[in-house]
Amino acid sequence: TNLRAFPWLYSVYVGYSDGRFFQLIDVSGDDQILAAHQAPAATRFIARTIVGSGDERVEHWSYLDERGEVAGFAQVIGPEYDPRQRPWYQNTTLGAASLSDPYVFASLREPGITASRALIDGGAVFGADITLSELQRYVDDDLVVPGGGLLIVDSQDRLVAASAGATRVLGLDDSFEPLEQVPMSVSDLNEGLNRVSQIDVLAARELHEVFADRRWQIVAVSSVSAFSEPFDRLQRRISLLAIILVLISVPVVLHLSGAMTGVLRLLAADADRVGKLEFVDIEVPESRVTEFRQLASGFSVMKETLASRRAILARTMEQLETLIETNIAISAERNLDKLAEMILQGAQNLSLADAGSLYLVDPSRTSLEFRIVLNKSLGFSQGGTSDTSVSLPPVRLFNDDGSPNHSNVVSSCFHSGKTVEIDDAYNTTGFDFSGTREFDEANGYRSQSFLTVPLKPRGARIIGAMQLINSTDPTTGEIKPFSPEARRLVEALASGAATAIHNRELIQVQKRLFDALIELIAGAVDAKCPYTSAHCERVPKIASMIAQAADKATDGPFADFSMGTDDDWRAFRLGTWLHDAGKVTTPEYVVDKATKLETLHDRIHEIRTRFEVLLRDAEITMLERIAAGVPKAEAEAVYARAAAELQDDFAFIARCNMGDEPLTEADRARIRSVGERTWLRHFDNRLGVSWVELDRYPDKGGHPATTESPVEEPLLADKPQHHIPREVDRHQAYVSEGFALDYPNDLYNRGELHNLTVERGTLTTEERFKINEHVMQTIVMLKRLPLPPELERVVEYAGTHHEALDGSGYPRSLTGEDLSIPARITAIADIFEALTAHDRPYKRAKPLSTAVEILHEFKVSNHIDADLFDFFLESGIYREYAEQYLRPDQLDEVDISQYVG
């Protein structure tokens, strides 16, 4: 639509950060473009697409005829063109537009400019090539008296366009190329009279700020002789006549000469004003001389034409500026109300409309809802960024029987997808304007001309419509029909505006989808382990409550604190949701490890079996001794002592396996002593074992040639196959991230002595590292996501909740100087939720007072932020959260005065 509406819009394109590229070129029957792109003769548009990456990049050329059907196709493998290397891509920054200086398009050999802007997500840049050929056609028109013409000069003193008359006056080569540097004869021109190549030249300049700081000049030039020649010729004739007549009647001649000279002086003065582009109406006395009357009449027509053309040119430049600035502005705006207001105001400015409305279809696509209504004459403004919501009811898209509603002009435009133009709503049939008449009657208004344009994004369904009312003549204020030019401009704006609104809605949908996926991941972490049920859901709630209260604080240590923009809040919220995302990589049997020997099963049963074997061996030995003649009582006494010792040793090992109490050095020595007892293994310990475990055997799973049975083995042992090595790639990734933890040599060590001699609890050093590793995994996982700039701090908020202000935390041992206030808030929220949670099967829920007391100990030890802890209590957030999520029996009284300060 843009390419058809604007003859000066040569092509539009989008370049992506991964090297992809799309361009649409308007051929418009130009043989030069057809030849440049080797396109078929029937080509109306050329679609160019570059996809792929590296050596697999492919460039597709599709040649489309007037109906959009493919008339030809071409393909280039490994094209050299890369949009990311082009100035229009590199010169853009997020949130700002870029407009190039004029340059000559390679295929058109005509001057033009390129406008570009980075899209909101920063992953692509939109560009448009705008030709300046209309300016050359404008100056080529015979606008000025013979012997003169117009030149247009850009901000770099280059000729954008020049008429043949102007080049002739200034002695320039008629075959000048567009955008050549301005010759000295042009740059030296002053306002008024100049001397150029021994010719007297009248010159006038006018500056136009086309875009930002770029100012172009319109220079009008004309030779003085073009104005004075008629006067000189007439004066010669008059002089000759005067010589003849002076002999007859000197008084009559003197009288006539005086009258004619006065007329000439007035016309000469008027010519000087025209040279300065001052089109002031001067009343010239009526003359009986035919030539004088014709000259005065010609001057009048010339002034009117020049003034009219000058106004047209100024209006065209103004419309071009408005269209470019509006399109650039709406492509960057994110607020829908502000966006709707910018679109409607831009359309009103382009079409000189007095009033207008913008409608968007509701989610059910059954009605069109007003987003904004503006009326300049009435000072009427509803919707948009105004404080007044739209009071007008939505427009129904369907009748009661389900058929499309074509009686209303807006709904009809929506269904047909075509622009509807009405010159006078009071004198038309086919549409119901009763609502318009009621509005006019109630407000003393007269709605006459209408222009209704559908809002249809490229490649998507219609999303709404825009209606403009009463096109107004800027000079007389008269209401008139909308001009074809205004229609084309509004349709072009509507196309870009619809795409901007559609893209904004797509971005919002993607944001909602992304946020939902984040919450889904957090829910999966909670569902994976019943010991942390709902933890990932509750931590964000506490953190948000603290952050919101701190953001609103007007005094105290957080008076100057602000969470910033909506994007900053979103990053904080997502970071708290994802703070335990790395737990998806933590094996459940490590988190759920209830005894020291437990993995997927409790290996205490294997050790019990070995004790059973030793007990059985002792019984067999007793029977063998009796059979050999040893007195029965003696043999049974030895067996009884051995059995009692085995029972006591196993009970000790079983008790140590529980991990309820810390071990002493004597306990550990006894474990090793018990483990030194031996038993006989008669079966091959490699049979039925996975190749992964066999690969950890000293001989890599191979059978020694001299293997004999039985084999004597210790009762408890740390064997080579118990060592599971750490993944090299993961370890290197952690080291490169600068995680300041003590890395154990093994991923896991399942040695029986190694596990049983753990001093406290049930976890080995390796398993403790594995649990703490969830923070490192969270950071590594999130860094792999292509997060946009506004979400870069998600990694920080999610990966610092186990850091401490004194540097004793993990994984980077950060200190208070390294931790932002939102990161400190997340740490407090994480600890408080863990202390007060009542759905942990491995611990009883702590009452509120105990949780506050423990949290206070973290404050005293400089583990958490003291000011935030005090604020947490003084603001009452701890109590507010507790009343929502804790059980009634946990809600005891807390005297915060003993903890604050």
PDB file of C-alpha atoms in Angstrom, residues 5-138:
ATOM      1  CA  ALA A   5       0.392   5.409  -2.574  1.00  0.00           C
ATOM      2  CA  PHE A   6       3.716   7.192  -2.835  1.00  0.00           C
ATOM      3  CA  PRO A   7       5.480   7.492  -6.187  1.00  0.00           C
ATOM      4  CA  TRP A   8       8.589   8.687  -4.334  1.00  0.00           C
ATOM      5  CA  LEU A   9       8.730   5.576  -2.084  1.00  0.00           C
ATOM      6  CA  TYR A  10      11.109   3.372  -4.104  1.00  0.00           C
ATOM      7  CA  SER A  11      11.547   0.415  -1.739  1.00  0.00           C
ATOM      8  CA  VAL A  12      11.071  -0.790   1.862  1.00  0.00           C
ATOM      9  CA  TYR A  13      13.147  -3.418   3.628  1.00  0.00           C
ATOM     10  CA  VAL A  14      14.038  -5.057   6.938  1.00  0.00           C
ATOM     11  CA  GLY A  15      17.515  -6.306   7.990  1.00  0.00           C
ATOM     12  CA  TYR A  16      17.810  -8.748  10.911  1.00  0.00           C
ATOM     13  CA  SER A  17      20.669  -9.189  13.384  1.00  0.00           C
ATOM     14  CA  ASP A  18      21.295 -12.750  12.125  1.00  0.00           C
ATOM     15  CA  GLY A  19      21.910 -11.557   8.531  1.00  0.00           C
ATOM     16  CA  ARG A  20      18.426 -12.199   7.127  1.00  0.00           C
ATOM     17  CA  PHE A  21      17.050  -9.531   4.806  1.00  0.00           C
ATOM     18  CA  PHE A  22      13.755  -8.700   3.058  1.00  0.00           C
ATOM     19  CA  GLN A  23      13.183  -5.933   0.483  1.00  0.00           C
ATOM     20  CA  LEU A  24      10.221  -4.892  -1.687  1.00  0.00           C
ATOM     21  CA  ILE A  25      11.014  -2.683  -4.727  1.00  0.00           C
ATOM     22  CA  ASP A  26       8.467  -0.665  -6.740  1.00  0.00           C
ATOM     23  CA  VAL A  27       9.363  -1.043 -10.465  1.00  0.00           C
ATOM     24  CA  SER A  28       6.480   1.120 -11.797  1.00  0.00           C
ATOM     25  CA  GLY A  29       7.384   0.228 -15.399  1.00  0.00           C
ATOM     26  CA  ASP A  30      10.834   1.802 -15.177  1.00  0.00           C
ATOM     27  CA  ASP A  31      12.976   0.125 -17.863  1.00  0.00           C
ATOM     28  CA  GLN A  32      16.120   1.168 -16.036  1.00  0.00           C
ATOM     29  CA  ILE A  33      15.074  -0.774 -12.926  1.00  0.00           C
ATOM     30  CA  LEU A  34      13.982  -3.770 -15.038  1.00  0.00           C
ATOM     31  CA  ALA A  35      17.351  -3.853 -16.742  1.00  0.00           C
ATOM     32  CA  ALA A  36      19.296  -3.358 -13.503  1.00  0.00           C
ATOM     33  CA  HIS A  37      17.586  -6.353 -11.891  1.00  0.00           C
ATOM     34  CA  GLN A  38      17.167  -8.430 -15.089  1.00  0.00           C
ATOM     35  CA  ALA A  39      13.428  -8.589 -14.409  1.00  0.00           C
ATOM     36  CA  PRO A  40      10.672  -9.691 -16.828  1.00  0.00           C
ATOM     37  CA  ALA A  41       8.835  -6.923 -18.670  1.00  0.00           C
ATOM     38  CA  ALA A  42       5.580  -7.586 -16.757  1.00  0.00           C
ATOM     39  CA  THR A  43       7.233  -6.982 -13.376  1.00  0.00           C
ATOM     40  CA  ARG A  44       5.477  -4.458 -11.117  1.00  0.00           C
ATOM     41  CA  PHE A  45       7.201  -5.281  -7.799  1.00  0.00           C
ATOM     42  CA  ILE A  46      10.434  -7.109  -6.925  1.00  0.00           C
ATOM     43  CA  ALA A  47      10.639  -9.065  -3.658  1.00  0.00           C
ATOM     44  CA  ARG A  48      14.157  -9.839  -2.484  1.00  0.00           C
ATOM     45  CA  THR A  49      14.840 -12.235   0.433  1.00  0.00           C
ATOM     46  CA  ILE A  50      18.132 -13.393   1.979  1.00  0.00           C
ATOM     47  CA  VAL A  51      17.985 -16.310   4.404  1.00  0.00           C
ATOM     48  CA  GLY A  52      20.437 -18.720   5.992  1.00  0.00           C
ATOM     49  CA  SER A  53      23.825 -18.064   7.530  1.00  0.00           C
ATOM     50  CA  GLY A  54      27.493 -18.526   6.661  1.00  0.00           C
ATOM     51  CA  ASP A  55      28.132 -20.528   3.479  1.00  0.00           C
ATOM     52  CA  GLU A  56      24.454 -21.535   3.373  1.00  0.00           C
ATOM     53  CA  ARG A  57      23.099 -18.034   2.728  1.00  0.00           C
ATOM     54  CA  VAL A  58      20.698 -17.884  -0.250  1.00  0.00           C
ATOM     55  CA  GLU A  59      19.256 -14.836  -1.983  1.00  0.00           C
ATOM     56  CA  HIS A  60      15.799 -15.182  -3.629  1.00  0.00           C
ATOM     57  CA  TRP A  61      14.416 -12.725  -6.216  1.00  0.00           C
ATOM     58  CA  SER A  62      10.669 -12.879  -6.935  1.00  0.00           C
ATOM     59  CA  TYR A  63       9.293 -10.738  -9.805  1.00  0.00           C
ATOM     60  CA  LEU A  64       5.604  -9.927  -9.198  1.00  0.00           C
ATOM     61  CA  ASP A  65       3.172  -8.512 -11.748  1.00  0.00           C
ATOM     62  CA  GLU A  66       0.474  -5.875 -11.110  1.00  0.00           C
ATOM     63  CA  ARG A  67      -1.811  -8.477  -9.483  1.00  0.00           C
ATOM     64  CA  GLY A  68       0.941  -9.748  -7.177  1.00  0.00           C
ATOM     65  CA  GLU A  69       1.435 -13.000  -9.100  1.00  0.00           C
ATOM     66  CA  VAL A  70       4.929 -14.325  -9.693  1.00  0.00           C
ATOM     67  CA  ALA A  71       6.180 -13.465 -13.186  1.00  0.00           C
ATOM     68  CA  GLY A  72       9.680 -14.739 -12.640  1.00  0.00           C
ATOM     69  CA  PHE A  73      12.145 -16.015 -10.050  1.00  0.00           C
ATOM     70  CA  ALA A  74      15.894 -16.013  -9.518  1.00  0.00           C
ATOM     71  CA  GLN A  75      18.239 -17.330  -6.861  1.00  0.00           C
ATOM     72  CA  VAL A  76      21.800 -16.530  -5.824  1.00  0.00           C
ATOM     73  CA  ILE A  77      23.841 -18.864  -3.630  1.00  0.00           C
ATOM     74  CA  GLY A  78      26.199 -17.171  -1.154  1.00  0.00           C
ATOM     75  CA  PRO A  79      25.325 -13.518  -1.882  1.00  0.00           C
ATOM     76  CA  GLU A  80      27.908 -10.927  -0.881  1.00  0.00           C
ATOM     77  CA  TYR A  81      25.268  -8.475   0.360  1.00  0.00           C
ATOM     78  CA  ASP A  82      24.973  -8.388   4.177  1.00  0.00           C
ATOM     79  CA  PRO A  83      22.499  -5.841   5.619  1.00  0.00           C
ATOM     80  CA  ARG A  84      24.478  -5.654   8.853  1.00  0.00           C
ATOM     81  CA  GLN A  85      27.422  -4.099   6.952  1.00  0.00           C
ATOM     82  CA  ARG A  86      25.301  -1.319   5.402  1.00  0.00           C
ATOM     83  CA  PRO A  87      25.369   2.243   6.815  1.00  0.00           C
ATOM     84  CA  TRP A  88      21.576   2.366   7.156  1.00  0.00           C
ATOM     85  CA  TYR A  89      21.793  -0.645   9.542  1.00  0.00           C
ATOM     86  CA  GLN A  90      24.913   0.374  11.453  1.00  0.00           C
ATOM     87  CA  ASN A  91      23.899   4.019  11.963  1.00  0.00           C
ATOM     88  CA  THR A  92      20.705   3.195  13.857  1.00  0.00           C
ATOM     89  CA  THR A  93      20.388   3.060  17.606  1.00  0.00           C
ATOM     90  CA  LEU A  94      17.510   1.667  19.677  1.00  0.00           C
ATOM     91  CA  GLY A  95      14.882   4.326  20.242  1.00  0.00           C
ATOM     92  CA  ALA A  96      16.218   6.752  17.576  1.00  0.00           C
ATOM     93  CA  ALA A  97      15.665   7.200  13.856  1.00  0.00           C
ATOM     94  CA  SER A  98      18.317   7.651  11.187  1.00  0.00           C
ATOM     95  CA  LEU A  99      17.912   9.579   7.944  1.00  0.00           C
ATOM     96  CA  SER A 100      20.677   9.511   5.358  1.00  0.00           C
ATOM     97  CA  ASP A 101      21.911  12.443   3.335  1.00  0.00           C
ATOM     98  CA  PRO A 102      20.743  12.370  -0.306  1.00  0.00           C
ATOM     99  CA  TYR A 103      22.627   9.983  -2.591  1.00  0.00           C
ATOM    100  CA  VAL A 104      22.120   8.531  -6.077  1.00  0.00           C
ATOM    101  CA  PHE A 105      20.284   5.185  -6.160  1.00  0.00           C
ATOM    102  CA  ALA A 106      22.335   2.673  -8.170  1.00  0.00           C
ATOM    103  CA  SER A 107      19.412   1.184 -10.124  1.00  0.00           C
ATOM    104  CA  LEU A 108      17.394   4.387 -10.667  1.00  0.00           C
ATOM    105  CA  ARG A 109      20.298   6.813 -11.252  1.00  0.00           C
ATOM    106  CA  GLU A 110      18.111   9.280  -9.411  1.00  0.00           C
ATOM    107  CA  PRO A 111      18.740  11.021  -6.088  1.00  0.00           C
ATOM    108  CA  GLY A 112      17.033   9.810  -2.955  1.00  0.00           C
ATOM    109  CA  ILE A 113      17.281   9.397   0.802  1.00  0.00           C
ATOM    110  CA  THR A 114      17.093   6.395   3.139  1.00  0.00           C
ATOM    111  CA  ALA A 115      15.165   6.403   6.441  1.00  0.00           C
ATOM    112  CA  SER A 116      15.860   3.643   8.950  1.00  0.00           C
ATOM    113  CA  ARG A 117      15.082   2.753  12.535  1.00  0.00           C
ATOM    114  CA  ALA A 118      15.886  -0.146  14.851  1.00  0.00           C
ATOM    115  CA  LEU A 119      12.773  -2.091  15.863  1.00  0.00           C
ATOM    116  CA  ILE A 120      11.733  -2.271  19.557  1.00  0.00           C
ATOM    117  CA  ASP A 121      13.324  -5.644  20.375  1.00  0.00           C
ATOM    118  CA  GLY A 122      16.677  -4.506  18.837  1.00  0.00           C
ATOM    119  CA  GLY A 123      16.793  -7.609  16.603  1.00  0.00           C
ATOM    120  CA  ALA A 124      16.038  -5.876  13.292  1.00  0.00           C
ATOM    121  CA  VAL A 125      16.237  -2.550  11.459  1.00  0.00           C
ATOM    122  CA  PHE A 126      13.474  -1.189   9.179  1.00  0.00           C
ATOM    123  CA  GLY A 127      14.435   0.990   6.224  1.00  0.00           C
ATOM    124  CA  ALA A 128      12.792   2.826   3.319  1.00  0.00           C
ATOM    125  CA  ASP A 129      14.285   4.381   0.144  1.00  0.00           C
ATOM    126  CA  ILE A 130      12.566   7.647  -0.875  1.00  0.00           C
ATOM    127  CA  THR A 131      13.289   9.121  -4.309  1.00  0.00           C
ATOM    128  CA  LEU A 132      13.575  12.851  -4.837  1.00  0.00           C
ATOM    129  CA  SER A 133      12.516  12.706  -8.482  1.00  0.00           C
ATOM    130  CA  GLU A 134       9.312  14.612  -7.708  1.00  0.00           C
ATOM    131  CA  LEU A 135      11.451  17.609  -6.757  1.00  0.00           C
ATOM    132  CA  GLN A 136      13.167  17.572 -10.191  1.00  0.00           C
ATOM    133  CA  ARG A 137       9.782  17.358 -11.921  1.00  0.00           C
ATOM    134  CA  TYR A 138       8.597  20.244  -9.815  1.00  0.00           C
TER     135      TYR A 138
END
